[in-house]
Tab-separated table of C-alpha atoms in Angstrom:
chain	number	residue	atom	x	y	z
A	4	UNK	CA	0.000	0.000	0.000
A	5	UNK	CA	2.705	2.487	0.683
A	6	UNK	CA	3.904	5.040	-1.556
A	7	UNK	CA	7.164	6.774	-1.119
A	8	UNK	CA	8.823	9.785	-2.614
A	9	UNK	CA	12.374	10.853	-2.403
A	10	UNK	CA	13.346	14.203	-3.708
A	11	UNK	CA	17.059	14.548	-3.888
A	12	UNK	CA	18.958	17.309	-5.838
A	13	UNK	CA	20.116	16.591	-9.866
A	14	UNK	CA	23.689	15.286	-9.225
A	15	UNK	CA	23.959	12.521	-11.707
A	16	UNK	CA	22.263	10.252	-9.756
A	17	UNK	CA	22.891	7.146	-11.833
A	18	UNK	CA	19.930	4.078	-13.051
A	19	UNK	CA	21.981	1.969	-10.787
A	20	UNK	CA	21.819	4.106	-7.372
A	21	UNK	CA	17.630	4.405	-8.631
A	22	UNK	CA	17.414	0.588	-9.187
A	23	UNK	CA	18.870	0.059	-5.338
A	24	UNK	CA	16.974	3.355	-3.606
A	25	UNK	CA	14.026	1.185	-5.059
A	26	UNK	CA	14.650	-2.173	-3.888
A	27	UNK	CA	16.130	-0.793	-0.678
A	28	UNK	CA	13.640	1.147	0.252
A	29	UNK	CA	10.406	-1.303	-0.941
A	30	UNK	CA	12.394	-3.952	0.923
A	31	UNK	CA	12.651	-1.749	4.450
A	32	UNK	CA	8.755	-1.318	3.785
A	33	UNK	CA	7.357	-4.642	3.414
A	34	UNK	CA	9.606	-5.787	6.301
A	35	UNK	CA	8.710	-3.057	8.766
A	36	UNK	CA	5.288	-3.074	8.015
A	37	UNK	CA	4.338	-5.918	6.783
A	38	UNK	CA	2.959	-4.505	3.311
A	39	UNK	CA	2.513	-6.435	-0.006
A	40	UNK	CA	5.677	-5.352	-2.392
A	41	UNK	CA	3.261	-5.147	-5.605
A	42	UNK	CA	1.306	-2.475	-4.149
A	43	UNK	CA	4.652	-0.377	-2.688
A	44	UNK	CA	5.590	2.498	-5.370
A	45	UNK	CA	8.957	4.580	-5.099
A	46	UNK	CA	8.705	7.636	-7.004
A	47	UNK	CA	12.023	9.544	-7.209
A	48	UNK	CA	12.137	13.648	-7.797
A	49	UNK	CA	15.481	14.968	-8.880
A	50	UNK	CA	15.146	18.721	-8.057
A	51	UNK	CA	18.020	21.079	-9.943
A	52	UNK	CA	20.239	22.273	-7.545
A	53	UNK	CA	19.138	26.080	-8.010
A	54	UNK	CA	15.891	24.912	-7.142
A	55	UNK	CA	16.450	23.242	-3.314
A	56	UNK	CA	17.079	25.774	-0.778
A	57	UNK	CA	18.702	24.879	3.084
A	58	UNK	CA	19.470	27.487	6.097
A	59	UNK	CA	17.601	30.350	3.547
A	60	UNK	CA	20.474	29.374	0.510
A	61	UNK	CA	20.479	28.226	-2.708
A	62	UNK	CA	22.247	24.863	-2.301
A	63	UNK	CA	26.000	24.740	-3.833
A	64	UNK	CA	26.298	20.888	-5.192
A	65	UNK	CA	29.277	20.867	-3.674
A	66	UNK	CA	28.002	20.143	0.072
A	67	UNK	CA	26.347	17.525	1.157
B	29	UNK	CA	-10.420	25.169	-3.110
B	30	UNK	CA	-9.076	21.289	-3.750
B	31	UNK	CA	-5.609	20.663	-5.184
B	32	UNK	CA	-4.908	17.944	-6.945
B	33	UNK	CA	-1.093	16.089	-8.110
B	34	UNK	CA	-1.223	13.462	-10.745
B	35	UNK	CA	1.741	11.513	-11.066
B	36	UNK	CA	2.342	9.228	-14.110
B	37	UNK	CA	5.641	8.140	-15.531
B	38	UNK	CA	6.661	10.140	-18.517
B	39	UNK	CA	5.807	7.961	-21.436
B	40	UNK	CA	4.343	10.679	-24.330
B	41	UNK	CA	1.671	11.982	-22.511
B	42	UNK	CA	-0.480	14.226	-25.163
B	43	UNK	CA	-1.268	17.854	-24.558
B	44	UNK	CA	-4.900	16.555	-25.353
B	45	UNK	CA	-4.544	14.031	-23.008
B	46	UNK	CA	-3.317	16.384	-20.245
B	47	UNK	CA	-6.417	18.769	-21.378
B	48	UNK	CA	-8.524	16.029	-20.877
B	49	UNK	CA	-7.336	15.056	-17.703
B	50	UNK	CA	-7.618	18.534	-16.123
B	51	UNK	CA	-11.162	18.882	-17.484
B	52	UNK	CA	-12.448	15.080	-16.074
B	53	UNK	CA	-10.572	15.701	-12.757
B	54	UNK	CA	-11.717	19.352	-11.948
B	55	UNK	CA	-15.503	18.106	-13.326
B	56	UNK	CA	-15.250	15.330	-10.842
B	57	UNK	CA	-14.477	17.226	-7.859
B	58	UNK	CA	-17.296	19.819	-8.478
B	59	UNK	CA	-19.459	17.884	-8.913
B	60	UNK	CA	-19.106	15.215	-5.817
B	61	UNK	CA	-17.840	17.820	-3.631
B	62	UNK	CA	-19.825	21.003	-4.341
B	63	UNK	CA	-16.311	23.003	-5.174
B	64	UNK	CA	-15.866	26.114	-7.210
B	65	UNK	CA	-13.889	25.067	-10.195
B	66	UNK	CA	-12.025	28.340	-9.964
B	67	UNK	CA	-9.746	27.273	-7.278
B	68	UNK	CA	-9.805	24.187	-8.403
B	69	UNK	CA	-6.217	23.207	-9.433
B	70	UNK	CA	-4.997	19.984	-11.033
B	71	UNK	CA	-1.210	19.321	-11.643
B	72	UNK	CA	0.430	16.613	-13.790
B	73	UNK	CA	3.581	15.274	-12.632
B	74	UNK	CA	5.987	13.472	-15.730
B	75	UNK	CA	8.194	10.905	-13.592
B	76	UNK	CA	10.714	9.465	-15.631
B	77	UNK	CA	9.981	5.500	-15.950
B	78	UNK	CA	13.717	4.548	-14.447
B	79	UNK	CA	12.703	6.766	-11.467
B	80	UNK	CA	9.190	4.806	-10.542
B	81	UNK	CA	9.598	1.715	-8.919
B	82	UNK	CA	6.526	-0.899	-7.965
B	83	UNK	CA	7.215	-4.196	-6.379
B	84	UNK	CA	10.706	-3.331	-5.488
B	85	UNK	CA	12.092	-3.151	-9.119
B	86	UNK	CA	12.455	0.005	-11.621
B	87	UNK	CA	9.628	0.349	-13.681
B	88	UNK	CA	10.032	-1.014	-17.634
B	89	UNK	CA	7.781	1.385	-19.180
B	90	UNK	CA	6.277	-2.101	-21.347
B	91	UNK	CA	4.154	-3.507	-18.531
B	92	UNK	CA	0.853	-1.251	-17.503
C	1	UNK	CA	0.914	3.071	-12.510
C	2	UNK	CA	-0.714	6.840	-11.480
C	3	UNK	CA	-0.309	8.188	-8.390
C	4	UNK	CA	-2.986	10.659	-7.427
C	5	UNK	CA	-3.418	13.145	-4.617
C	6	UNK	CA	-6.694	14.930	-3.715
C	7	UNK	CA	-6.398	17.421	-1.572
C	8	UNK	CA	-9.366	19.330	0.083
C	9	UNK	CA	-10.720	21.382	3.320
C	10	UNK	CA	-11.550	18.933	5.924
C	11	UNK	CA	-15.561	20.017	5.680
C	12	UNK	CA	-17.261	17.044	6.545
C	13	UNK	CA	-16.208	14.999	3.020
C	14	UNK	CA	-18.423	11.398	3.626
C	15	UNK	CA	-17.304	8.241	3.014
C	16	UNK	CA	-19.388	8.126	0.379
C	17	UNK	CA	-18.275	10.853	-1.134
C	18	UNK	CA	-14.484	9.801	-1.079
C	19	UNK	CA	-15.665	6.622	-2.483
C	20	UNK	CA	-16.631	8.168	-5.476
C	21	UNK	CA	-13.805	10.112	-5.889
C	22	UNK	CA	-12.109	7.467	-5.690
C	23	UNK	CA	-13.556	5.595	-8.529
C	24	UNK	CA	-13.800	8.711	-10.283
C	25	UNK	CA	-10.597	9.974	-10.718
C	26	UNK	CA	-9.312	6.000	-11.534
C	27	UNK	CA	-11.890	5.320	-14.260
C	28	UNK	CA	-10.556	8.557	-15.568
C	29	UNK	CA	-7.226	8.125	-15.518
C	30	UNK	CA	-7.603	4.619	-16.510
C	31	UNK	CA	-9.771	5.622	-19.812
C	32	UNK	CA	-7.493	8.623	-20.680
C	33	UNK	CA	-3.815	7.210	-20.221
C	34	UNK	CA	-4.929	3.649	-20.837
C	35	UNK	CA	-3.067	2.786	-17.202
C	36	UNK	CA	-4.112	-0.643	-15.132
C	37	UNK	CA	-6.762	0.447	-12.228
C	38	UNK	CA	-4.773	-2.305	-10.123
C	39	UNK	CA	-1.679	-0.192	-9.971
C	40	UNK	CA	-3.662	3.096	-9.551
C	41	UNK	CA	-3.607	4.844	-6.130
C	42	UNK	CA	-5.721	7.393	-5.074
C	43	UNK	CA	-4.951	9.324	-1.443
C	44	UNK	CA	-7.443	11.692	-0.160
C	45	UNK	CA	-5.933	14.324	2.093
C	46	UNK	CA	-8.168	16.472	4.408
C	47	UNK	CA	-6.613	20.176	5.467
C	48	UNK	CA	-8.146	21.404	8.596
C	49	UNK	CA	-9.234	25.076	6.958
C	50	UNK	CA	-7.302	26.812	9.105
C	51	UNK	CA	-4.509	25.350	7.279
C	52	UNK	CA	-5.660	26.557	4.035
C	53	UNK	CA	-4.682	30.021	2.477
C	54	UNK	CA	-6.154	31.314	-0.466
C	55	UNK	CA	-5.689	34.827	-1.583
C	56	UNK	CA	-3.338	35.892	1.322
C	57	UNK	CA	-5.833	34.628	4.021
C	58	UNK	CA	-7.117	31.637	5.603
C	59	UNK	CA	-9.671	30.006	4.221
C	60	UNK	CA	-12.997	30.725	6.169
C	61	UNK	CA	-15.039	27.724	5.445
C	62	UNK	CA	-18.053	29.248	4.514
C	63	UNK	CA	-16.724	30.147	0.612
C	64	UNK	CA	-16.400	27.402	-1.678
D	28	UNK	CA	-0.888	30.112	-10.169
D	29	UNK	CA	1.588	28.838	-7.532
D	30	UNK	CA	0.712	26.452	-4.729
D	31	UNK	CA	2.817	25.816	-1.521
D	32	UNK	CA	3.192	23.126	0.952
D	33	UNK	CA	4.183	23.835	4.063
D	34	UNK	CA	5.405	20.718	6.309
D	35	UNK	CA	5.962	21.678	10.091
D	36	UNK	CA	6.182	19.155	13.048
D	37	UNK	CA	2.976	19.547	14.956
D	38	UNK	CA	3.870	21.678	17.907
D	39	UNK	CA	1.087	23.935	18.974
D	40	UNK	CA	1.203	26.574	15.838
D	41	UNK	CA	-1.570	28.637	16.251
D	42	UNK	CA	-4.310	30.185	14.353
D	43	UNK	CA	-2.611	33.369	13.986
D	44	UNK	CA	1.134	31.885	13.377
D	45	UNK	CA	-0.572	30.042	10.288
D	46	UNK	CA	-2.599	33.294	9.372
D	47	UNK	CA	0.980	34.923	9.400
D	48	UNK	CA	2.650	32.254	7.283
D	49	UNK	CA	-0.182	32.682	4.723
D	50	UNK	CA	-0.253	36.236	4.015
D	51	UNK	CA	3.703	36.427	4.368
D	52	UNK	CA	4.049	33.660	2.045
D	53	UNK	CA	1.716	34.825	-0.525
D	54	UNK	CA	3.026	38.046	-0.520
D	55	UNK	CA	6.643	36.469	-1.103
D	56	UNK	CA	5.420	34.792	-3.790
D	57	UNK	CA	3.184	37.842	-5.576
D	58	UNK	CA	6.384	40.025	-5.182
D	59	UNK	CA	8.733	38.315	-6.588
D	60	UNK	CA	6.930	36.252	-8.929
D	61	UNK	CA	4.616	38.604	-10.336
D	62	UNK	CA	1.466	35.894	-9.911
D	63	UNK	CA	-1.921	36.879	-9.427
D	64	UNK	CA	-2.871	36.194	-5.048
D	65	UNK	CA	-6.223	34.819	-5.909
D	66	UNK	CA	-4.967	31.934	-7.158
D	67	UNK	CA	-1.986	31.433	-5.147
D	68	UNK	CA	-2.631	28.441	-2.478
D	69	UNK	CA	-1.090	28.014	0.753
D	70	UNK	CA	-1.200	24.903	2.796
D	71	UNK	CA	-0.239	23.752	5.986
D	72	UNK	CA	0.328	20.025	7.299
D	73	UNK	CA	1.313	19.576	10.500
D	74	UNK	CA	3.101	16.308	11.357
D	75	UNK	CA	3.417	14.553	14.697
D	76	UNK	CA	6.571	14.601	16.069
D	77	UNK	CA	7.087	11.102	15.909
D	78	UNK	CA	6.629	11.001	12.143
D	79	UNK	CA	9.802	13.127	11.010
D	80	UNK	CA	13.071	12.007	11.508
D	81	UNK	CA	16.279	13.947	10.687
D	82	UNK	CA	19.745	12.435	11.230
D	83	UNK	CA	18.013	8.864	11.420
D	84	UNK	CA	16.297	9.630	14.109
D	85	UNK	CA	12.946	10.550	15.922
D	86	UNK	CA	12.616	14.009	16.199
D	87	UNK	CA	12.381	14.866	19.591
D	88	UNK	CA	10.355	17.780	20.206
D	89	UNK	CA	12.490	19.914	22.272
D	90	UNK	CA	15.506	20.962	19.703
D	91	UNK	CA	14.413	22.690	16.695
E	2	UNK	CA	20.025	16.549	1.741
E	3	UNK	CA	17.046	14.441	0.378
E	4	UNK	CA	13.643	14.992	1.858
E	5	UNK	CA	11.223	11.375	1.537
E	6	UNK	CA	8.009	11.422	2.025
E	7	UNK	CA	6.371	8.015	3.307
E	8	UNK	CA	2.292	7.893	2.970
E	9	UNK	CA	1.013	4.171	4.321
E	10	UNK	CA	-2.818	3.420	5.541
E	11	UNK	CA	-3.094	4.717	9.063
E	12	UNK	CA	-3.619	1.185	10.443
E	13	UNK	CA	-1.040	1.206	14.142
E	14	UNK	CA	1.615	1.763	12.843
E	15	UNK	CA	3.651	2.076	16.149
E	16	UNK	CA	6.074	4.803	17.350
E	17	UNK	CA	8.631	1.961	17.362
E	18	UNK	CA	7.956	1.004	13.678
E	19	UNK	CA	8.177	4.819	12.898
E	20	UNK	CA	11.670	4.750	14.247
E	21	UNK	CA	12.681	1.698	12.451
E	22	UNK	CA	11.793	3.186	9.181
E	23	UNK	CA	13.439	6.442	9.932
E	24	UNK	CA	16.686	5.017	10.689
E	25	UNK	CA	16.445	2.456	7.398
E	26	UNK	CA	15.293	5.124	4.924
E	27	UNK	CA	18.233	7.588	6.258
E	28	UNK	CA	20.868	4.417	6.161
E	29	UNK	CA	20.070	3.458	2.617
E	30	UNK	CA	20.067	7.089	1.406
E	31	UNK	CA	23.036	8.563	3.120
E	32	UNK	CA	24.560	4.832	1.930
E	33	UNK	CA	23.466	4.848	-1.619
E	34	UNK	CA	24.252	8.831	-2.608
E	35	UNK	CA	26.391	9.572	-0.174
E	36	UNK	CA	24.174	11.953	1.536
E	37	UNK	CA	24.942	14.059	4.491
E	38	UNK	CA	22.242	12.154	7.369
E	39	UNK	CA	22.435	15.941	9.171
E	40	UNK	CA	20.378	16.985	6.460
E	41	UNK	CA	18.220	14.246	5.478
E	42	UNK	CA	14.527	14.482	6.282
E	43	UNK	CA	12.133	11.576	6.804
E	44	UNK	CA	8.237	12.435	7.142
E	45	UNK	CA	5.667	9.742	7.614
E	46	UNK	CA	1.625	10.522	6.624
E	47	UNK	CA	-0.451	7.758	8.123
E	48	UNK	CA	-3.261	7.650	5.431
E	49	UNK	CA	-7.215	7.259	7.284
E	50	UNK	CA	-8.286	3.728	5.494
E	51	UNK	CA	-11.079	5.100	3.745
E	52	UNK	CA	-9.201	8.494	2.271
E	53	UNK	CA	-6.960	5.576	0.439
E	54	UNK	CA	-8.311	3.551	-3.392
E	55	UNK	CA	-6.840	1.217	-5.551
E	56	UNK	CA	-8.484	-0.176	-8.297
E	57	UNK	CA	-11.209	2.298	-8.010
E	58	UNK	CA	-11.893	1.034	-4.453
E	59	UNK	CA	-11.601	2.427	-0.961
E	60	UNK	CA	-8.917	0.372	0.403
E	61	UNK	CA	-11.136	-2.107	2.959
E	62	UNK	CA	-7.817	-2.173	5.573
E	63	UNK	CA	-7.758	-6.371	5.689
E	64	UNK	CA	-5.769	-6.628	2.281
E	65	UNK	CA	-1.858	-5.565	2.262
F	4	UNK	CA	12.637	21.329	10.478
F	5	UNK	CA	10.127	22.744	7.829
F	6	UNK	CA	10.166	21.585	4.700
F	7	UNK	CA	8.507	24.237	1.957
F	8	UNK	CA	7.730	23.021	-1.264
F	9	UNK	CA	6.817	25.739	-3.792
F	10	UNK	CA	5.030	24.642	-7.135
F	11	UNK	CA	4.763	27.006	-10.190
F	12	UNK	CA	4.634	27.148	-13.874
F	13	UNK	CA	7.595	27.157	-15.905
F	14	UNK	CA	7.891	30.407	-17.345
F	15	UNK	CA	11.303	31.453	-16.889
F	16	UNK	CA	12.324	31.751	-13.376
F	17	UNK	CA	15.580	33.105	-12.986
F	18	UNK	CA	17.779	32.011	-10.149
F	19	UNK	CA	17.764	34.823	-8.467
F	20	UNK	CA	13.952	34.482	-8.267
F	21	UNK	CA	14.619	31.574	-7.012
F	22	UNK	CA	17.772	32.262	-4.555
F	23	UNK	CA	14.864	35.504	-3.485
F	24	UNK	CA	12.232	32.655	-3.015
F	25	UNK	CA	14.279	30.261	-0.868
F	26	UNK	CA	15.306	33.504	0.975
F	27	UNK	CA	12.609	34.902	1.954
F	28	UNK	CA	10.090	31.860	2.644
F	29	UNK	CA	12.999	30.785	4.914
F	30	UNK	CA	13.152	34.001	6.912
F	31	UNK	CA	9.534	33.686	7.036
F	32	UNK	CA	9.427	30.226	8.897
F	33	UNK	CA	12.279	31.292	11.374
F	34	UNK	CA	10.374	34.345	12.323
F	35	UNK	CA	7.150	33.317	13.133
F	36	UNK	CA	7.326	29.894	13.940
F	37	UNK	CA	10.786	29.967	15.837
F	38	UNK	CA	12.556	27.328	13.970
F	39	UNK	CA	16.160	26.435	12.660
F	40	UNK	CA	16.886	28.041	9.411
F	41	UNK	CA	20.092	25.348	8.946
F	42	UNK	CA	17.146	22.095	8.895
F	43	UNK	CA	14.069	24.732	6.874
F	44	UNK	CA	14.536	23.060	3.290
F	45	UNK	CA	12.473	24.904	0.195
F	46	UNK	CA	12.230	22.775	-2.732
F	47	UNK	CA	10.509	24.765	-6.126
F	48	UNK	CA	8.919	22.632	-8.344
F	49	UNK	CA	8.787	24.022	-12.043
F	50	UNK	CA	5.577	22.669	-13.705
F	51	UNK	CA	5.095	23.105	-17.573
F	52	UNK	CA	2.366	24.882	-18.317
F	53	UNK	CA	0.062	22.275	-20.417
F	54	UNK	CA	0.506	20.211	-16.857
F	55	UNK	CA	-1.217	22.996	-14.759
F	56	UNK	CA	-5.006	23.403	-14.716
F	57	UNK	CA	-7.818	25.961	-13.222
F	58	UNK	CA	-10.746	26.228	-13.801
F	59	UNK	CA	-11.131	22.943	-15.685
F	60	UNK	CA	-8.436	24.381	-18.134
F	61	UNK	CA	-4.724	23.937	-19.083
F	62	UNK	CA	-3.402	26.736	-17.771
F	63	UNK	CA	-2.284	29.312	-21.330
F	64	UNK	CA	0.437	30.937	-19.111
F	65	UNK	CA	-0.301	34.018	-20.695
F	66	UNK	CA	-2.686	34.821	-17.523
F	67	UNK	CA	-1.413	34.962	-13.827
């Protein structure tokens, strides 16, 4: 049943990292809670880094 | 006064489809709920397919 | 696939009501984007209206 | 046009705190956008404490 | 710096559960992209049963 | 510990908008509601216009 977003700035993350945030985080779901996998979507929002703003800046893309 | 998000995966959505979307949606919502369409606001999220996972895997973009 | 979010002022929406919404909004999608109902989620969010702003100022409940 | 989201942990924000970040965030938004008030939207969730988690952890409440 | 949003069914999920989650979501993150856990945010919505459809259907809360 | 996401159409925000937007939304949370600008996050969202509608229409962005 669950649905989970992750919004993360554009860095380059790769198919790869998306493929594992996916199964990682579907996998920490079902386990935790008990939910059915078929139902559990991962959506993933890359946000330009001009876009995502922390202590009132514009974020860098150097920091994490 | 209801908002509404639509998230598909980005797989050549039309504009007509889009237009047709807004106008069911906001039609809906009047009408079940009594709301003035002029606040009404739909918006369609594009998620690209490698970013939308269901059942722990990335999506394909074959299967529906 | 489709994700969708509804939100509205929590104004005494019935169950009834949400259940049409519901099965509004997926026949809709499900017609217009050709997407499988079984994957289609629907989440119904209810804003107490003191939590709503339109205009500058909070929403008073009695406008629609 | 624009629509914000506001996300705070649920800590006694009052009426007029909420009324405050309304108008202040409209007016943010008509400034330096240039977008019409009327259909700017503003809303607030507030989230129990023990639903956000920064640093892996429970939020607790007392640092902020 | 990612933010993830986690909507499930508001069906007991416990405070204990909550942390669980927390801690997993920020490990595989901060593991995955290298993220700074400082500045990664976690925010669970627990989801009323009947504001929640799939397949055109208010979610009944006995089927995961 | 706010998290402020901002959604508008894409018409040509310049960063600075933006950099003014993250800004000034941030000050906004740390004055009235007494909270940490170094864990505030403001995400902007930039939706293209034939995804935004009011009124039961796609937005024609010539409008605000």
């Amino acid at each position: 049943m669950p649905y989970i977003n992750i919004k993360v700035t554009d860095e380059k993350v790769t198919k790869e990292q998306k493929r594992q945030l996916i199964e990682g985080v579907t996998r920490l779901v079902v386990d935790i809670l008990k939910k059915n996998p078929k139902t559990t979507h991962v959506v993933i929002d890359e946000v330009p880094i001009e876009n995502w703003g922390v202590d009132g800046k514009q974020y860098s893309g150097t920091k994490k």
